[in-house]
Each structure stands twice: as structure tokens, then as C-alpha cells.
Amino acid sequence: MLIGIIRYYPLRDDIGFLQFKQEYLDILPWKIAFYTHVFTIIFALLAGFTQFSTTILAKHKRLHRIMGKIYVYDIFLNFPVAFVMGIYANGLLPTKMAFILLDCLWVWFTYRAVVEIKSGHVSRHKEFMIRSYALTLSAVSLRFWKIVILSFVQVDPLPLYMINAWLGFVPNLLFAEWLIRKRRRKLTFKANIVQD
């Protein structure tokens, strides 16, 4: 991811993803949205990763809070820019719908995680953070699924992008829900043992 981001510096518009977005380069809001997203999303990826470390949470609570704030602010910054990018996404309406839905769920789960921790509901906070980070990881899984699909079958770019837009986050979210339910069952099991 980092190598993919660095290659756009200093604001190159003739490489990578931008080769397929040449008709949008003169649309200033889209261009600002693209570069903002590219150069800031790495903070959410890295900061979010630290939030699941039990060592950091147990021994470095202040660092956990600082990284959590970086994560949340980065998501809130990226919400409007990702929305703009979703509107201009390749792949017609199915792709636009996928990216806009992803963006809305992303900011909603992140917002709910903040509300829950401020209300003292640690367990619910963790669940919403799992959902939020699963969607943050769509930046990685989107690229992964493209490689997987193209290694098995040759697909035209337009349908590939439509399929990939949904594969980039739906499996992540399903996996997050499975993890959350597994965690709940484990906590319920422990609570029952304590009561017995």
C-alpha cells in the first residue's frame, strides 16, 4: 500500500489508477478528493491496526487513545472525499452504489464506536471498531480480490471493477460479523462458568 501511495508523489496524474481517470483530472473537487484520500488513508490503516493490540491497550492506554483519535479523525476526513470518489467511480451505477454504501457504513460504524466508548460501553465499542476496521481494510482487500480474479479468469475491466467494488468490502464485513458473534459466544460462555 505504501509503495502504491508514494508513487503518486509529487501529485503525478499519469500513473496507476489515474491512467483510467483522465476525464476527471480537470474536475477540481474530484482531484482534491483523490489526492486527499491517497495521502491520508495510510494513517487510518496503521492507526486502526494498533487498536487491536492487547499489549498496547493494557500497558499503553494513552497511546491507544492517541492512535484511536488519529484513526477516527482520518475516517471523518476521508468520508466526504471518498463520497466524491464514489460518485465518480468507474463501473456505472453498481460500482458507484458499492463505494457510496461502503463510505456511509464506514463513517457510521466509526461514529458509533466513538459514541459507545464515550458512554462507557467498551464491548460495543470494540464491536463497532471491528466493523469499522474491516471496512478500512477494503483498501487492501479490493486489490487482493482483483489479483485473485485475474489469476483464474480474464474479465473485461468494467465488469471486473463492478464485481471488485462489492468484493472489496462485503466479505470483510461478513467476516467481522462472524468474529463479533464468536467473541460474544466466548464472553457468554465465560460468564456462565463464573456464575456456576
PDB file of N, CA and C in Angstrom, residues 55-106:
ATOM      1  N   THR A  55      -1.603  -5.687  24.128  1.00  0.00           N
ATOM      2  CA  THR A  55      -0.438  -5.144  24.840  1.00  0.00           C
ATOM      3  C   THR A  55      -0.527  -3.627  24.931  1.00  0.00           C
ATOM      4  N   ILE A  56      -0.812  -2.981  23.798  1.00  0.00           N
ATOM      5  CA  ILE A  56      -0.935  -1.515  23.796  1.00  0.00           C
ATOM      6  C   ILE A  56      -2.087  -1.090  24.696  1.00  0.00           C
ATOM      7  N   LEU A  57      -3.214  -1.794  24.605  1.00  0.00           N
ATOM      8  CA  LEU A  57      -4.382  -1.438  25.417  1.00  0.00           C
ATOM      9  C   LEU A  57      -4.090  -1.599  26.909  1.00  0.00           C
ATOM     10  N   ALA A  58      -3.388  -2.670  27.282  1.00  0.00           N
ATOM     11  CA  ALA A  58      -3.121  -2.933  28.698  1.00  0.00           C
ATOM     12  C   ALA A  58      -2.003  -2.055  29.272  1.00  0.00           C
ATOM     13  N   LYS A  59      -0.934  -1.858  28.502  1.00  0.00           N
ATOM     14  CA  LYS A  59       0.242  -1.184  29.047  1.00  0.00           C
ATOM     15  C   LYS A  59       0.424   0.257  28.585  1.00  0.00           C
ATOM     16  N   HIS A  60      -0.248   0.630  27.501  1.00  0.00           N
ATOM     17  CA  HIS A  60      -0.066   1.973  26.938  1.00  0.00           C
ATOM     18  C   HIS A  60      -1.422   2.565  26.545  1.00  0.00           C
ATOM     19  N   LYS A  61      -2.275   2.760  27.537  1.00  0.00           N
ATOM     20  CA  LYS A  61      -3.641   3.252  27.276  1.00  0.00           C
ATOM     21  C   LYS A  61      -3.637   4.610  26.569  1.00  0.00           C
ATOM     22  N   ARG A  62      -2.692   5.453  26.948  1.00  0.00           N
ATOM     23  CA  ARG A  62      -2.617   6.781  26.317  1.00  0.00           C
ATOM     24  C   ARG A  62      -2.317   6.666  24.825  1.00  0.00           C
ATOM     25  N   LEU A  63      -1.389   5.779  24.482  1.00  0.00           N
ATOM     26  CA  LEU A  63      -1.062   5.549  23.071  1.00  0.00           C
ATOM     27  C   LEU A  63      -2.288   4.992  22.335  1.00  0.00           C
ATOM     28  N   HIS A  64      -3.019   4.083  22.990  1.00  0.00           N
ATOM     29  CA  HIS A  64      -4.239   3.526  22.402  1.00  0.00           C
ATOM     30  C   HIS A  64      -5.229   4.654  22.073  1.00  0.00           C
ATOM     31  N   ARG A  65      -5.396   5.593  23.009  1.00  0.00           N
ATOM     32  CA  ARG A  65      -6.326   6.712  22.793  1.00  0.00           C
ATOM     33  C   ARG A  65      -5.842   7.635  21.671  1.00  0.00           C
ATOM     34  N   ILE A  66      -4.544   7.934  21.658  1.00  0.00           N
ATOM     35  CA  ILE A  66      -3.989   8.815  20.623  1.00  0.00           C
ATOM     36  C   ILE A  66      -4.168   8.185  19.240  1.00  0.00           C
ATOM     37  N   MET A  67      -3.823   6.908  19.118  1.00  0.00           N
ATOM     38  CA  MET A  67      -3.963   6.221  17.828  1.00  0.00           C
ATOM     39  C   MET A  67      -5.439   6.103  17.439  1.00  0.00           C
ATOM     40  N   GLY A  68      -6.286   5.914  18.433  1.00  0.00           N
ATOM     41  CA  GLY A  68      -7.727   5.869  18.170  1.00  0.00           C
ATOM     42  C   GLY A  68      -8.241   7.189  17.625  1.00  0.00           C
ATOM     43  N   LYS A  69      -7.760   8.285  18.194  1.00  0.00           N
ATOM     44  CA  LYS A  69      -8.178   9.611  17.699  1.00  0.00           C
ATOM     45  C   LYS A  69      -7.665   9.853  16.283  1.00  0.00           C
ATOM     46  N   ILE A  70      -6.422   9.457  16.020  1.00  0.00           N
ATOM     47  CA  ILE A  70      -5.883   9.594  14.661  1.00  0.00           C
ATOM     48  C   ILE A  70      -6.760   8.817  13.691  1.00  0.00           C
ATOM     49  N   TYR A  71      -7.118   7.593  14.073  1.00  0.00           N
ATOM     50  CA  TYR A  71      -7.967   6.746  13.230  1.00  0.00           C
ATOM     51  C   TYR A  71      -9.308   7.423  12.945  1.00  0.00           C
ATOM     52  N   VAL A  72      -9.969   7.870  13.998  1.00  0.00           N
ATOM     53  CA  VAL A  72     -11.309   8.471  13.855  1.00  0.00           C
ATOM     54  C   VAL A  72     -11.253   9.750  13.029  1.00  0.00           C
ATOM     55  N   TYR A  73     -10.319  10.635  13.327  1.00  0.00           N
ATOM     56  CA  TYR A  73     -10.214  11.882  12.562  1.00  0.00           C
ATOM     57  C   TYR A  73      -9.917  11.611  11.089  1.00  0.00           C
ATOM     58  N   ASP A  74      -9.101  10.600  10.837  1.00  0.00           N
ATOM     59  CA  ASP A  74      -8.773  10.255   9.454  1.00  0.00           C
ATOM     60  C   ASP A  74     -10.008   9.729   8.712  1.00  0.00           C
ATOM     61  N   ILE A  75     -10.815   8.921   9.395  1.00  0.00           N
ATOM     62  CA  ILE A  75     -12.051   8.419   8.768  1.00  0.00           C
ATOM     63  C   ILE A  75     -12.994   9.579   8.493  1.00  0.00           C
ATOM     64  N   PHE A  76     -13.144  10.468   9.469  1.00  0.00           N
ATOM     65  CA  PHE A  76     -14.050  11.616   9.281  1.00  0.00           C
ATOM     66  C   PHE A  76     -13.558  12.536   8.168  1.00  0.00           C
ATOM     67  N   LEU A  77     -12.251  12.678   8.026  1.00  0.00           N
ATOM     68  CA  LEU A  77     -11.687  13.456   6.916  1.00  0.00           C
ATOM     69  C   LEU A  77     -11.964  12.754   5.592  1.00  0.00           C
ATOM     70  N   ASN A  78     -11.832  11.433   5.579  1.00  0.00           N
ATOM     71  CA  ASN A  78     -11.973  10.668   4.339  1.00  0.00           C
ATOM     72  C   ASN A  78     -13.422  10.433   3.924  1.00  0.00           C
ATOM     73  N   PHE A  79     -14.361  10.588   4.832  1.00  0.00           N
ATOM     74  CA  PHE A  79     -15.763  10.358   4.469  1.00  0.00           C
ATOM     75  C   PHE A  79     -16.220  11.226   3.295  1.00  0.00           C
ATOM     76  N   PRO A  80     -16.068  12.565   3.355  1.00  0.00           N
ATOM     77  CA  PRO A  80     -16.536  13.365   2.211  1.00  0.00           C
ATOM     78  C   PRO A  80     -15.733  13.141   0.937  1.00  0.00           C
ATOM     79  N   VAL A  81     -14.422  12.917   1.070  1.00  0.00           N
ATOM     80  CA  VAL A  81     -13.613  12.737  -0.145  1.00  0.00           C
ATOM     81  C   VAL A  81     -13.895  11.387  -0.792  1.00  0.00           C
ATOM     82  N   ALA A  82     -14.113  10.355   0.034  1.00  0.00           N
ATOM     83  CA  ALA A  82     -14.453   9.038  -0.520  1.00  0.00           C
ATOM     84  C   ALA A  82     -15.851   9.074  -1.156  1.00  0.00           C
ATOM     85  N   PHE A  83     -16.727   9.895  -0.613  1.00  0.00           N
ATOM     86  CA  PHE A  83     -18.069  10.046  -1.191  1.00  0.00           C
ATOM     87  C   PHE A  83     -17.971  10.648  -2.593  1.00  0.00           C
ATOM     88  N   VAL A  84     -17.152  11.676  -2.732  1.00  0.00           N
ATOM     89  CA  VAL A  84     -16.935  12.295  -4.050  1.00  0.00           C
ATOM     90  C   VAL A  84     -16.355  11.267  -5.011  1.00  0.00           C
ATOM     91  N   MET A  85     -15.382  10.496  -4.548  1.00  0.00           N
ATOM     92  CA  MET A  85     -14.789   9.476  -5.411  1.00  0.00           C
ATOM     93  C   MET A  85     -15.808   8.407  -5.786  1.00  0.00           C
ATOM     94  N   GLY A  86     -16.703   8.066  -4.852  1.00  0.00           N
ATOM     95  CA  GLY A  86     -17.754   7.098  -5.138  1.00  0.00           C
ATOM     96  C   GLY A  86     -18.697   7.572  -6.229  1.00  0.00           C
ATOM     97  N   ILE A  87     -19.031   8.844  -6.196  1.00  0.00           N
ATOM     98  CA  ILE A  87     -19.925   9.424  -7.212  1.00  0.00           C
ATOM     99  C   ILE A  87     -19.306   9.319  -8.603  1.00  0.00           C
ATOM    100  N   TYR A  88     -17.995   9.504  -8.678  1.00  0.00           N
ATOM    101  CA  TYR A  88     -17.295   9.469  -9.969  1.00  0.00           C
ATOM    102  C   TYR A  88     -16.651   8.114 -10.265  1.00  0.00           C
ATOM    103  N   ALA A  89     -17.024   7.076  -9.513  1.00  0.00           N
ATOM    104  CA  ALA A  89     -16.383   5.765  -9.694  1.00  0.00           C
ATOM    105  C   ALA A  89     -16.644   5.190 -11.077  1.00  0.00           C
ATOM    106  N   ASN A  90     -15.647   4.462 -11.597  1.00  0.00           N
ATOM    107  CA  ASN A  90     -15.822   3.706 -12.843  1.00  0.00           C
ATOM    108  C   ASN A  90     -16.805   2.570 -12.571  1.00  0.00           C
ATOM    109  N   GLY A  91     -17.358   1.978 -13.610  1.00  0.00           N
ATOM    110  CA  GLY A  91     -18.183   0.792 -13.426  1.00  0.00           C
ATOM    111  C   GLY A  91     -19.660   1.052 -13.300  1.00  0.00           C
ATOM    112  N   LEU A  92     -20.102   2.232 -13.702  1.00  0.00           N
ATOM    113  CA  LEU A  92     -21.526   2.556 -13.751  1.00  0.00           C
ATOM    114  C   LEU A  92     -22.174   2.506 -12.365  1.00  0.00           C
ATOM    115  N   LEU A  93     -23.505   2.424 -12.323  1.00  0.00           N
ATOM    116  CA  LEU A  93     -24.257   2.527 -11.072  1.00  0.00           C
ATOM    117  C   LEU A  93     -23.898   1.455 -10.035  1.00  0.00           C
ATOM    118  N   PRO A  94     -23.719   0.165 -10.409  1.00  0.00           N
ATOM    119  CA  PRO A  94     -23.373  -0.826  -9.376  1.00  0.00           C
ATOM    120  C   PRO A  94     -22.099  -0.480  -8.601  1.00  0.00           C
ATOM    121  N   THR A  95     -21.106   0.041  -9.288  1.00  0.00           N
ATOM    122  CA  THR A  95     -19.859   0.404  -8.613  1.00  0.00           C
ATOM    123  C   THR A  95     -20.047   1.639  -7.752  1.00  0.00           C
ATOM    124  N   LYS A  96     -20.737   2.639  -8.285  1.00  0.00           N
ATOM    125  CA  LYS A  96     -20.995   3.862  -7.508  1.00  0.00           C
ATOM    126  C   LYS A  96     -21.749   3.527  -6.228  1.00  0.00           C
ATOM    127  N   MET A  97     -22.772   2.668  -6.345  1.00  0.00           N
ATOM    128  CA  MET A  97     -23.554   2.268  -5.169  1.00  0.00           C
ATOM    129  C   MET A  97     -22.679   1.546  -4.147  1.00  0.00           C
ATOM    130  N   ALA A  98     -21.800   0.667  -4.611  1.00  0.00           N
ATOM    131  CA  ALA A  98     -20.922  -0.080  -3.703  1.00  0.00           C
ATOM    132  C   ALA A  98     -20.030   0.865  -2.905  1.00  0.00           C
ATOM    133  N   PHE A  99     -19.375   1.802  -3.599  1.00  0.00           N
ATOM    134  CA  PHE A  99     -18.443   2.690  -2.910  1.00  0.00           C
ATOM    135  C   PHE A  99     -19.157   3.692  -2.001  1.00  0.00           C
ATOM    136  N   ILE A 100     -20.324   4.158  -2.402  1.00  0.00           N
ATOM    137  CA  ILE A 100     -21.071   5.087  -1.546  1.00  0.00           C
ATOM    138  C   ILE A 100     -21.592   4.367  -0.305  1.00  0.00           C
ATOM    139  N   LEU A 101     -22.089   3.136  -0.476  1.00  0.00           N
ATOM    140  CA  LEU A 101     -22.542   2.347   0.674  1.00  0.00           C
ATOM    141  C   LEU A 101     -21.371   2.051   1.608  1.00  0.00           C
ATOM    142  N   LEU A 102     -20.251   1.650   1.049  1.00  0.00           N
ATOM    143  CA  LEU A 102     -19.045   1.398   1.844  1.00  0.00           C
ATOM    144  C   LEU A 102     -18.678   2.636   2.656  1.00  0.00           C
ATOM    145  N   ASP A 103     -18.669   3.787   2.030  1.00  0.00           N
ATOM    146  CA  ASP A 103     -18.292   5.031   2.691  1.00  0.00           C
ATOM    147  C   ASP A 103     -19.257   5.370   3.834  1.00  0.00           C
ATOM    148  N   CYS A 104     -20.550   5.222   3.585  1.00  0.00           N
ATOM    149  CA  CYS A 104     -21.555   5.546   4.611  1.00  0.00           C
ATOM    150  C   CYS A 104     -21.473   4.589   5.799  1.00  0.00           C
ATOM    151  N   LEU A 105     -21.318   3.293   5.526  1.00  0.00           N
ATOM    152  CA  LEU A 105     -21.174   2.318   6.616  1.00  0.00           C
ATOM    153  C   LEU A 105     -19.891   2.567   7.403  1.00  0.00           C
ATOM    154  N   TRP A 106     -18.839   2.908   6.686  1.00  0.00           N
ATOM    155  CA  TRP A 106     -17.525   3.166   7.294  1.00  0.00           C
ATOM    156  C   TRP A 106     -17.602   4.287   8.323  1.00  0.00           C
TER     157      TRP A 106
END
